[in-house]
mmCIF file of C-alpha atoms in Angstrom:
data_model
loop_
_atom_site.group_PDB
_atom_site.id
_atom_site.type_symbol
_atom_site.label_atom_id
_atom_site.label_comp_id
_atom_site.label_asym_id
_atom_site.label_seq_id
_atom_site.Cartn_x
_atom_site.Cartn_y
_atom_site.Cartn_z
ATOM 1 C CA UNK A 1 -42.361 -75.712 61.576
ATOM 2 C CA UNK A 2 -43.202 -75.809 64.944
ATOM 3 C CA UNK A 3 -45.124 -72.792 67.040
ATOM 4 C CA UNK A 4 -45.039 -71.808 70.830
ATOM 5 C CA UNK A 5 -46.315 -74.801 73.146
ATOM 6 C CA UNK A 6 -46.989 -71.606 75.619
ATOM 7 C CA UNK A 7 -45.952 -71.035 78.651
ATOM 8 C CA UNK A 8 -45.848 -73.207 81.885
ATOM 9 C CA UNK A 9 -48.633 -72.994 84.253
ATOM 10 C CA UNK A 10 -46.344 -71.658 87.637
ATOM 11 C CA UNK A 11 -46.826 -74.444 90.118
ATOM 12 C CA UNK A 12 -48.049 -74.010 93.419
ATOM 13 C CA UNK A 13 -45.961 -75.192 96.324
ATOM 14 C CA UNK A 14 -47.257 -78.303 96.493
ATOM 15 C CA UNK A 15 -46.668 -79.231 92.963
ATOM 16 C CA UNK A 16 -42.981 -78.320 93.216
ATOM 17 C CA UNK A 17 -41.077 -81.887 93.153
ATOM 18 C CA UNK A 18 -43.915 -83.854 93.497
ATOM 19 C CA UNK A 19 -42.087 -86.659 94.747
ATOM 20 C CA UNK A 20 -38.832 -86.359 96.390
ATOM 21 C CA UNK A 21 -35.887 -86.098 94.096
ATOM 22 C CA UNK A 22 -38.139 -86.126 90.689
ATOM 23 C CA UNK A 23 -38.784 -83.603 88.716
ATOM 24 C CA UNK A 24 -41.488 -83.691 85.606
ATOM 25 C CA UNK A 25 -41.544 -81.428 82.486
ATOM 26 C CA UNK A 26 -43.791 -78.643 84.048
ATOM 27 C CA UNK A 27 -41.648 -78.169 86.995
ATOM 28 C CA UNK A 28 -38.507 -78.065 85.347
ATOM 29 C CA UNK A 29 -36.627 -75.220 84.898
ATOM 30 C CA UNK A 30 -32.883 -73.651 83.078
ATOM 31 C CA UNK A 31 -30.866 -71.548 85.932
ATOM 32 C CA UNK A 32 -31.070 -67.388 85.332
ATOM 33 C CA UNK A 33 -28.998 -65.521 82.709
ATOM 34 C CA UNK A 34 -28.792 -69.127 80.369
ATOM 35 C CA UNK A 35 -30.933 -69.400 77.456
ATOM 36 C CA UNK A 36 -30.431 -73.247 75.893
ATOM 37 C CA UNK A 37 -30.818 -74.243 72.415
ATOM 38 C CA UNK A 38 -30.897 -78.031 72.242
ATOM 39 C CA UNK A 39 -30.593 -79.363 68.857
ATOM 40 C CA UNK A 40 -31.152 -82.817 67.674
ATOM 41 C CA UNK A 41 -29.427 -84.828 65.088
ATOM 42 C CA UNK A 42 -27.607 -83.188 62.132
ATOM 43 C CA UNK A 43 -26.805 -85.930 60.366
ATOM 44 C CA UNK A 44 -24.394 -84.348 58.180
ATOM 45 C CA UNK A 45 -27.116 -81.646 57.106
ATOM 46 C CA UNK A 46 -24.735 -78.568 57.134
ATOM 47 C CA UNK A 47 -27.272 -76.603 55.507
ATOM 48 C CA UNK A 48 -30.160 -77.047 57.998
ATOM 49 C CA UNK A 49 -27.535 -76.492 60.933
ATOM 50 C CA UNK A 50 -26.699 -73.083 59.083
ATOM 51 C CA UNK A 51 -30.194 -72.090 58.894
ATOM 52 C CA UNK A 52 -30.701 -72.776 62.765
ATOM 53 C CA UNK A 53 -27.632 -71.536 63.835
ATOM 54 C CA UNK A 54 -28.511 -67.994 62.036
ATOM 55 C CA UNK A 55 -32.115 -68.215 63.361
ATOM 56 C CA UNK A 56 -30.168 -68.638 67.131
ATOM 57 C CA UNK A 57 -27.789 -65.734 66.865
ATOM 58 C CA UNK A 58 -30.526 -63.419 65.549
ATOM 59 C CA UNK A 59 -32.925 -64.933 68.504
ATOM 60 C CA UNK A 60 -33.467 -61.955 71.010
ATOM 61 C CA UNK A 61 -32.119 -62.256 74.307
ATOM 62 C CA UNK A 62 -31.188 -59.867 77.393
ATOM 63 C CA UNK A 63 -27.717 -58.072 77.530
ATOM 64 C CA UNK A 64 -27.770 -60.612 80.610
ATOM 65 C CA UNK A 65 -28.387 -63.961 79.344
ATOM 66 C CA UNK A 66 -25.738 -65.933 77.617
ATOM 67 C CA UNK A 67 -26.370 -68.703 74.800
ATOM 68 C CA UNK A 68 -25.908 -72.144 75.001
ATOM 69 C CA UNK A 69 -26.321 -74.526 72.579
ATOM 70 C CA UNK A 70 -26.323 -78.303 72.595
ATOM 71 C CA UNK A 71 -25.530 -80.401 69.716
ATOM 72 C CA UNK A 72 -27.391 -84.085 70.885
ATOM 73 C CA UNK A 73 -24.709 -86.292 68.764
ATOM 74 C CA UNK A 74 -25.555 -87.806 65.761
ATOM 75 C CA UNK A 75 -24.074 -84.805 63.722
ATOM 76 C CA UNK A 76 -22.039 -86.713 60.957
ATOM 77 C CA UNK A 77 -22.634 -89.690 58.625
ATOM 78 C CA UNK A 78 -25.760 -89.923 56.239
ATOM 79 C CA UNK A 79 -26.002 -86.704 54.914
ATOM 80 C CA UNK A 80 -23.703 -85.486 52.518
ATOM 81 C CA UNK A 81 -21.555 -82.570 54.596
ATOM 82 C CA UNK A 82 -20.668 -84.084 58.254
ATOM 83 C CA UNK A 83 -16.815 -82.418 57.871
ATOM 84 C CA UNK A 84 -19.072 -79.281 56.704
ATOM 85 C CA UNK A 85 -21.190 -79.740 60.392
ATOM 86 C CA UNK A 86 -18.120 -79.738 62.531
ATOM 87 C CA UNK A 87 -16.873 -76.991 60.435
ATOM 88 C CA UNK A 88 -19.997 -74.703 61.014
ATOM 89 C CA UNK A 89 -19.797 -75.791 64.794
ATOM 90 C CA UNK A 90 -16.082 -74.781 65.402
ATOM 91 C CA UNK A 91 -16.105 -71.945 63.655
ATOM 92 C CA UNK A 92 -18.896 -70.416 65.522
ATOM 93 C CA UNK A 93 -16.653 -71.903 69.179
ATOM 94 C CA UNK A 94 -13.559 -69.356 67.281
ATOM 95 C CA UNK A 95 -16.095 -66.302 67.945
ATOM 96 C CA UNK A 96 -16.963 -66.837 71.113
ATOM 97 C CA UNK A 97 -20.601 -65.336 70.656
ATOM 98 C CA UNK A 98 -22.011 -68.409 72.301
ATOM 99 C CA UNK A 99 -21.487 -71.068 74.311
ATOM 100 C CA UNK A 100 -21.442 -74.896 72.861
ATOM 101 C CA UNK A 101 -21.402 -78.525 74.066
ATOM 102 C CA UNK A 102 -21.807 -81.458 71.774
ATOM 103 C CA UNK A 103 -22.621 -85.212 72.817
ATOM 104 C CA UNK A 104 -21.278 -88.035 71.294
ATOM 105 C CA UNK A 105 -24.144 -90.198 69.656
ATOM 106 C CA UNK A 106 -23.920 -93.938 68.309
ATOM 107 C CA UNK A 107 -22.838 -92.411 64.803
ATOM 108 C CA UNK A 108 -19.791 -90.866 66.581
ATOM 109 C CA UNK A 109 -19.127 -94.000 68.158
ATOM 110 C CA UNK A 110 -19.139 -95.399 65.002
ATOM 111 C CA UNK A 111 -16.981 -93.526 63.422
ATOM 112 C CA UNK A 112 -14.414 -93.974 66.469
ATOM 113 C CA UNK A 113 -14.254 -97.808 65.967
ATOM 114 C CA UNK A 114 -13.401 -97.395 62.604
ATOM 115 C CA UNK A 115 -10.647 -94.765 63.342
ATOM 116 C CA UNK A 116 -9.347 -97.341 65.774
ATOM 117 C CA UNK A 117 -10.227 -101.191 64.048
ATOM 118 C CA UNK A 118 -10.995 -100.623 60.736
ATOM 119 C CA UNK A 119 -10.779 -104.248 59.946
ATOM 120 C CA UNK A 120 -13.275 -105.189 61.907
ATOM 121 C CA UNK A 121 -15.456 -102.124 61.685
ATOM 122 C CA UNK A 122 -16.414 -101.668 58.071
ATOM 123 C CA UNK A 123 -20.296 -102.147 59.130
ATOM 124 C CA UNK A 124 -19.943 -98.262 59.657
ATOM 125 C CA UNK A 125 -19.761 -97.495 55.596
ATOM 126 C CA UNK A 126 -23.470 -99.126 55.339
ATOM 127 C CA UNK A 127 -25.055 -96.707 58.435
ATOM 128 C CA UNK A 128 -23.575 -93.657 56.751
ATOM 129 C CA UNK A 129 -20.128 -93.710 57.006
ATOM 130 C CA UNK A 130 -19.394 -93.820 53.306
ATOM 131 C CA UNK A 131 -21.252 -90.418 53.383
ATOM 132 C CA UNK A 132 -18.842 -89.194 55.810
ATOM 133 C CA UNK A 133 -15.801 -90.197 53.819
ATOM 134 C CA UNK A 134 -16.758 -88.617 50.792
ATOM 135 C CA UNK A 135 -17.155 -85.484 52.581
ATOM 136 C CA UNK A 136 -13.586 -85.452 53.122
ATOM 137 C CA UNK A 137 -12.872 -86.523 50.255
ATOM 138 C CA UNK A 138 -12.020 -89.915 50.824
ATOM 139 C CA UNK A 139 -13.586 -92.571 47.925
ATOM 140 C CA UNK A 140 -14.965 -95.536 48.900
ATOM 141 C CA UNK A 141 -15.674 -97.850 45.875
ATOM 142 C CA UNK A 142 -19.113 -99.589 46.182
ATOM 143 C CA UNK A 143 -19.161 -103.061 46.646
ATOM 144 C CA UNK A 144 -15.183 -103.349 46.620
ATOM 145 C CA UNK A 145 -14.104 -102.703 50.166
ATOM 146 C CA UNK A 146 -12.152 -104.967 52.005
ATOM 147 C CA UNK A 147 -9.483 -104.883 54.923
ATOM 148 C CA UNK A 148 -6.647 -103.560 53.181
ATOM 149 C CA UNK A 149 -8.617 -100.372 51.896
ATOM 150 C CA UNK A 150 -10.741 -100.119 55.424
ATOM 151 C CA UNK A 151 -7.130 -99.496 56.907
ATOM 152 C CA UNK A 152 -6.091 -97.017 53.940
ATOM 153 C CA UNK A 153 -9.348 -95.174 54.604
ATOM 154 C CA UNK A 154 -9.176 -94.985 57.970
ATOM 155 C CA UNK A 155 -5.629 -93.494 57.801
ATOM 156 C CA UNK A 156 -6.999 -91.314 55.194
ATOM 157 C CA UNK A 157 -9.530 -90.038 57.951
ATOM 158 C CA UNK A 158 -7.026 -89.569 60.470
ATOM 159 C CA UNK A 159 -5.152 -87.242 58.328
ATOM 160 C CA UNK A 160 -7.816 -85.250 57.133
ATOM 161 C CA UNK A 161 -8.842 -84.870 60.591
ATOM 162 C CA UNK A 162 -5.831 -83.441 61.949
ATOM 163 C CA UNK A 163 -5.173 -81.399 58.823
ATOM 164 C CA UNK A 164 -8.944 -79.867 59.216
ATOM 165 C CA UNK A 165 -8.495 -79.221 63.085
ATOM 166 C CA UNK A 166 -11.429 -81.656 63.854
ATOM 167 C CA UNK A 167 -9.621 -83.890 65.868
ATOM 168 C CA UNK A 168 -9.517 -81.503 68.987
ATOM 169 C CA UNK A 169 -13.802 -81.132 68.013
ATOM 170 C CA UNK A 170 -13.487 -85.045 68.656
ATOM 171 C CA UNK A 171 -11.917 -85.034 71.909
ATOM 172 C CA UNK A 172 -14.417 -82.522 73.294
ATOM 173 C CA UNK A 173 -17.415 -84.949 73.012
ATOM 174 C CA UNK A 174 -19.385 -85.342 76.126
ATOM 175 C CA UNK A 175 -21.641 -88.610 76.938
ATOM 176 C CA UNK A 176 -24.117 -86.346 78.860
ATOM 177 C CA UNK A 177 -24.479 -82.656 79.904
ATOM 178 C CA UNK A 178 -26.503 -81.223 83.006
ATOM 179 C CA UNK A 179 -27.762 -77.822 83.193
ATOM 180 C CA UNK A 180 -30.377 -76.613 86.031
ATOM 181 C CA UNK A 181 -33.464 -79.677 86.002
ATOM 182 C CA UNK A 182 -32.268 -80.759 82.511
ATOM 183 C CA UNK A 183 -30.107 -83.797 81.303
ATOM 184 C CA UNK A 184 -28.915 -83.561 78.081
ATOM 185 C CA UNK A 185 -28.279 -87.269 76.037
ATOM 186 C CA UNK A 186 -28.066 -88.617 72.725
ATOM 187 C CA UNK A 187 -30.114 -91.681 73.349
ATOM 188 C CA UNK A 188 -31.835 -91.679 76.780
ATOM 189 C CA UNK A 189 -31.245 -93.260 80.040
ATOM 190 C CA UNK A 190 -32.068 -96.206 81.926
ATOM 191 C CA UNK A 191 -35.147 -95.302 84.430
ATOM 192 C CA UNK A 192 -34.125 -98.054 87.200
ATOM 193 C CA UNK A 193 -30.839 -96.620 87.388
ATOM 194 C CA UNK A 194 -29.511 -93.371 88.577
ATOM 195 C CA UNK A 195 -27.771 -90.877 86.419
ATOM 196 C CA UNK A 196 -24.659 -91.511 87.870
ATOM 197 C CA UNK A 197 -24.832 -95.037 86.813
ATOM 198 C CA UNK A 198 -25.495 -94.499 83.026
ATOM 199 C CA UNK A 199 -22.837 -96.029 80.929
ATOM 200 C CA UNK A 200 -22.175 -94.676 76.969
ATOM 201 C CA UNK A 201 -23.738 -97.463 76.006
ATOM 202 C CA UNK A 202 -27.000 -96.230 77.980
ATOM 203 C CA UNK A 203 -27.143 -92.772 77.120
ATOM 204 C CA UNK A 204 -25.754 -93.295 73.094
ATOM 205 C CA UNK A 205 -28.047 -96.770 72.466
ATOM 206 C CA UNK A 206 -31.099 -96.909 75.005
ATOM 207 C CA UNK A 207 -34.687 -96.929 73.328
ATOM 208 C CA UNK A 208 -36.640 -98.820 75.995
ATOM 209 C CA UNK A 209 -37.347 -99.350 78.927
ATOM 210 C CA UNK A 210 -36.679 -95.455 79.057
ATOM 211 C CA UNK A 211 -39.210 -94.690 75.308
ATOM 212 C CA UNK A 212 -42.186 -96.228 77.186
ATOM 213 C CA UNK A 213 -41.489 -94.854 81.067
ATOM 214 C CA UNK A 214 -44.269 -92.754 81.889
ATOM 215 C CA UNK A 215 -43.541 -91.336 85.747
ATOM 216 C CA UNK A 216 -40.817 -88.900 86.753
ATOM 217 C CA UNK A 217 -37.178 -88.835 86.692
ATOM 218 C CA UNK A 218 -34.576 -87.196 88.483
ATOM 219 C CA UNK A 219 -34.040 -84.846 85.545
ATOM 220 C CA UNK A 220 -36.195 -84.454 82.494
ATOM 221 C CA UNK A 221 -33.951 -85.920 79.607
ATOM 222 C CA UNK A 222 -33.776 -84.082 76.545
ATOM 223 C CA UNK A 223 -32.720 -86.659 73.858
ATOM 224 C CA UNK A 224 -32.253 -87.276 70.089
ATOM 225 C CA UNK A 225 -31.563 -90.629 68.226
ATOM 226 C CA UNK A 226 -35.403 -91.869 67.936
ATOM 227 C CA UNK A 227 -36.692 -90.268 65.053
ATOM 228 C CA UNK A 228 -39.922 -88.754 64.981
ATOM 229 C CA UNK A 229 -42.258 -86.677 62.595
ATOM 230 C CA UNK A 230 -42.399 -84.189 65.394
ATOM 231 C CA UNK A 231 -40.284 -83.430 68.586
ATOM 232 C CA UNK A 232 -42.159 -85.792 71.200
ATOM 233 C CA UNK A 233 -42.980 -84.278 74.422
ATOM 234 C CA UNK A 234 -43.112 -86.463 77.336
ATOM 235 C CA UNK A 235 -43.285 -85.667 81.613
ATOM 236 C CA UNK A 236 -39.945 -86.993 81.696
ATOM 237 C CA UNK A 237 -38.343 -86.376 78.339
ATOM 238 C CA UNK A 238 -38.446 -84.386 74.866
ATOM 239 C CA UNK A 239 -37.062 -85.881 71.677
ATOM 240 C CA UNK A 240 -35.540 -83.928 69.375
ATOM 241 C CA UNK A 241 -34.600 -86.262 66.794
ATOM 242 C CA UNK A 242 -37.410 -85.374 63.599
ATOM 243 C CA UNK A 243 -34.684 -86.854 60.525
ATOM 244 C CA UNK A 244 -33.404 -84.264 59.114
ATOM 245 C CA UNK A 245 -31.049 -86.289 56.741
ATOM 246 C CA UNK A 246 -34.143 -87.250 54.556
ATOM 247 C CA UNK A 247 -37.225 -84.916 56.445
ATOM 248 C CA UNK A 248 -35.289 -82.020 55.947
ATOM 249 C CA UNK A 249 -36.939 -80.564 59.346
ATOM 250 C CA UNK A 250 -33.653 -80.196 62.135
ATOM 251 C CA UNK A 251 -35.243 -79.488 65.487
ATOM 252 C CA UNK A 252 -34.590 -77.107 68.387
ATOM 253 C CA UNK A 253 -35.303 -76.975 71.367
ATOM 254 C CA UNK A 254 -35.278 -73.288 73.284
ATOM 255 C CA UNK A 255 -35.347 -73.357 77.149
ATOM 256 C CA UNK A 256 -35.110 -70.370 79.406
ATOM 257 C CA UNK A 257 -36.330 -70.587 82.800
ATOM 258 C CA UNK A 258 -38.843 -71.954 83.361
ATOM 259 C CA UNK A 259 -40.695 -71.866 79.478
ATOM 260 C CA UNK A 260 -39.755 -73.981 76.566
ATOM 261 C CA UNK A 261 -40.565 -73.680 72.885
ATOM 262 C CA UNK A 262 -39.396 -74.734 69.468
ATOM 263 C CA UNK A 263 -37.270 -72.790 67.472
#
């Protein structure tokens, strides 16, 4: 779907870090011997993260260069296969072929709360959660939940987590990941603090101030959960979130040095 954006024009001297401790979009840059593969949210789409996961392995790199991907959070509820997502995801950690980090989005969060209060976390069935269960087989009835089966589900969910192996994929969620001039985040940050100082609820919730910031930042922040028709690129971000639940389009972003393009 989408092409080459070409190459970076290589900066001169004085372009590099135009002010101090800020770096914009065509300055930034991956370290040597990483190629990153930033992928935005899944949404339970198993079948688009099988597609891009084949088009990754088969993507031509040197005997040098090591893979990494990033899942940007967001990978369950709404579409119909999130157990089949984390399924995909750990079996390609078993082969070691490439390197993976995933980030825990507000659908993750989600999905937490209900593990943990049930009772009082039932909103999560109408964002997508329903979807979830079923794909563990867990039935929810439509318009006939209450407590009593919130907390039978919920134990349900535990189970089949455990018996699937997904609850160690749930303790490995990250809030935020930082490779070379890069941020990785499922949301985006806020631009009058520094990245130290981002909470979850920053980097899993945030639309603005950070949508509408237009200067530099001390990293450019690649970032999913605002969906778009195409990946937006921005001096001090790219969003990856295009909707693939219902768009059918699951966007990647590929990084190596100092060039980025879409897969």
């Amino acid at each position: 779907m989408f092409g080459w954006f070409g190459k970076k024009k290589q900066p001169t001297e004085t372009t590099i870090r135009s002010k101090a401790g800020k770096v914009g979009l065509d300055q930034a840059s991956v370290p040597e011997g990483v190629v990153v593969y930033a992928i935005g949210d899944i949404h339970g789409r198993a079948d688009l993260l099988e597609q891009k996961l084949a088009r990754i392995m088969a993507d031509p790199v040197t005997g040098s260069q090591k893979k990494t991907v990033i899942y940007l959070g967001d990978l369950v509820d709404r579409g119909l296969k999130s157990r089949q997502v984390i399924d995909l995801i750990l079996t390609h950690e078993e082969t070691h072929e490439i390197d993976q980090v995933w980030l825990m989005g507000n659908h993750e969060e989600f999905m937490v709360r209900f593990l943990e209060d049930p009772e009082n976390s039932m909103e999560w069935l109408t964002y997508g959660g329903a979807e979830t269960l079923l794909s563990y087989n867990i039935s929810v009835a439509a318009g006939a939940f209450n407590a009593q089966k919130a907390i039978k589900a919920a134990e349900d969910l535990q189970v089949a987590l455990q018996e699937a192996g997904h609850d160690r994929f749930f303790a490995r969620f990250k809030d935020s990941f930082e490779l070379g001039d890069y941020l990785f985040v499922h949301a985006g940050i806020d631009p009058e603090k520094p990245i130290a100082g981002q909470g979850p609820e920053i980097l899993r919730w945030i639309r603005e101030p950070f949508l509408s910031f237009s200067g530099t930042l001390a990293k450019v922040v690649v970032h999913g959960h605002t969906v778009t028709e195409e990946p937006t690129v921005r001096n001090h971000r790219i969003g990856l979130d295009t909707g693939a639940y219902y768009s059918g389009q699951l966007t990647c972003l590929r990084l190596e040095g100092r060039d980025y393009r879409f897969l």
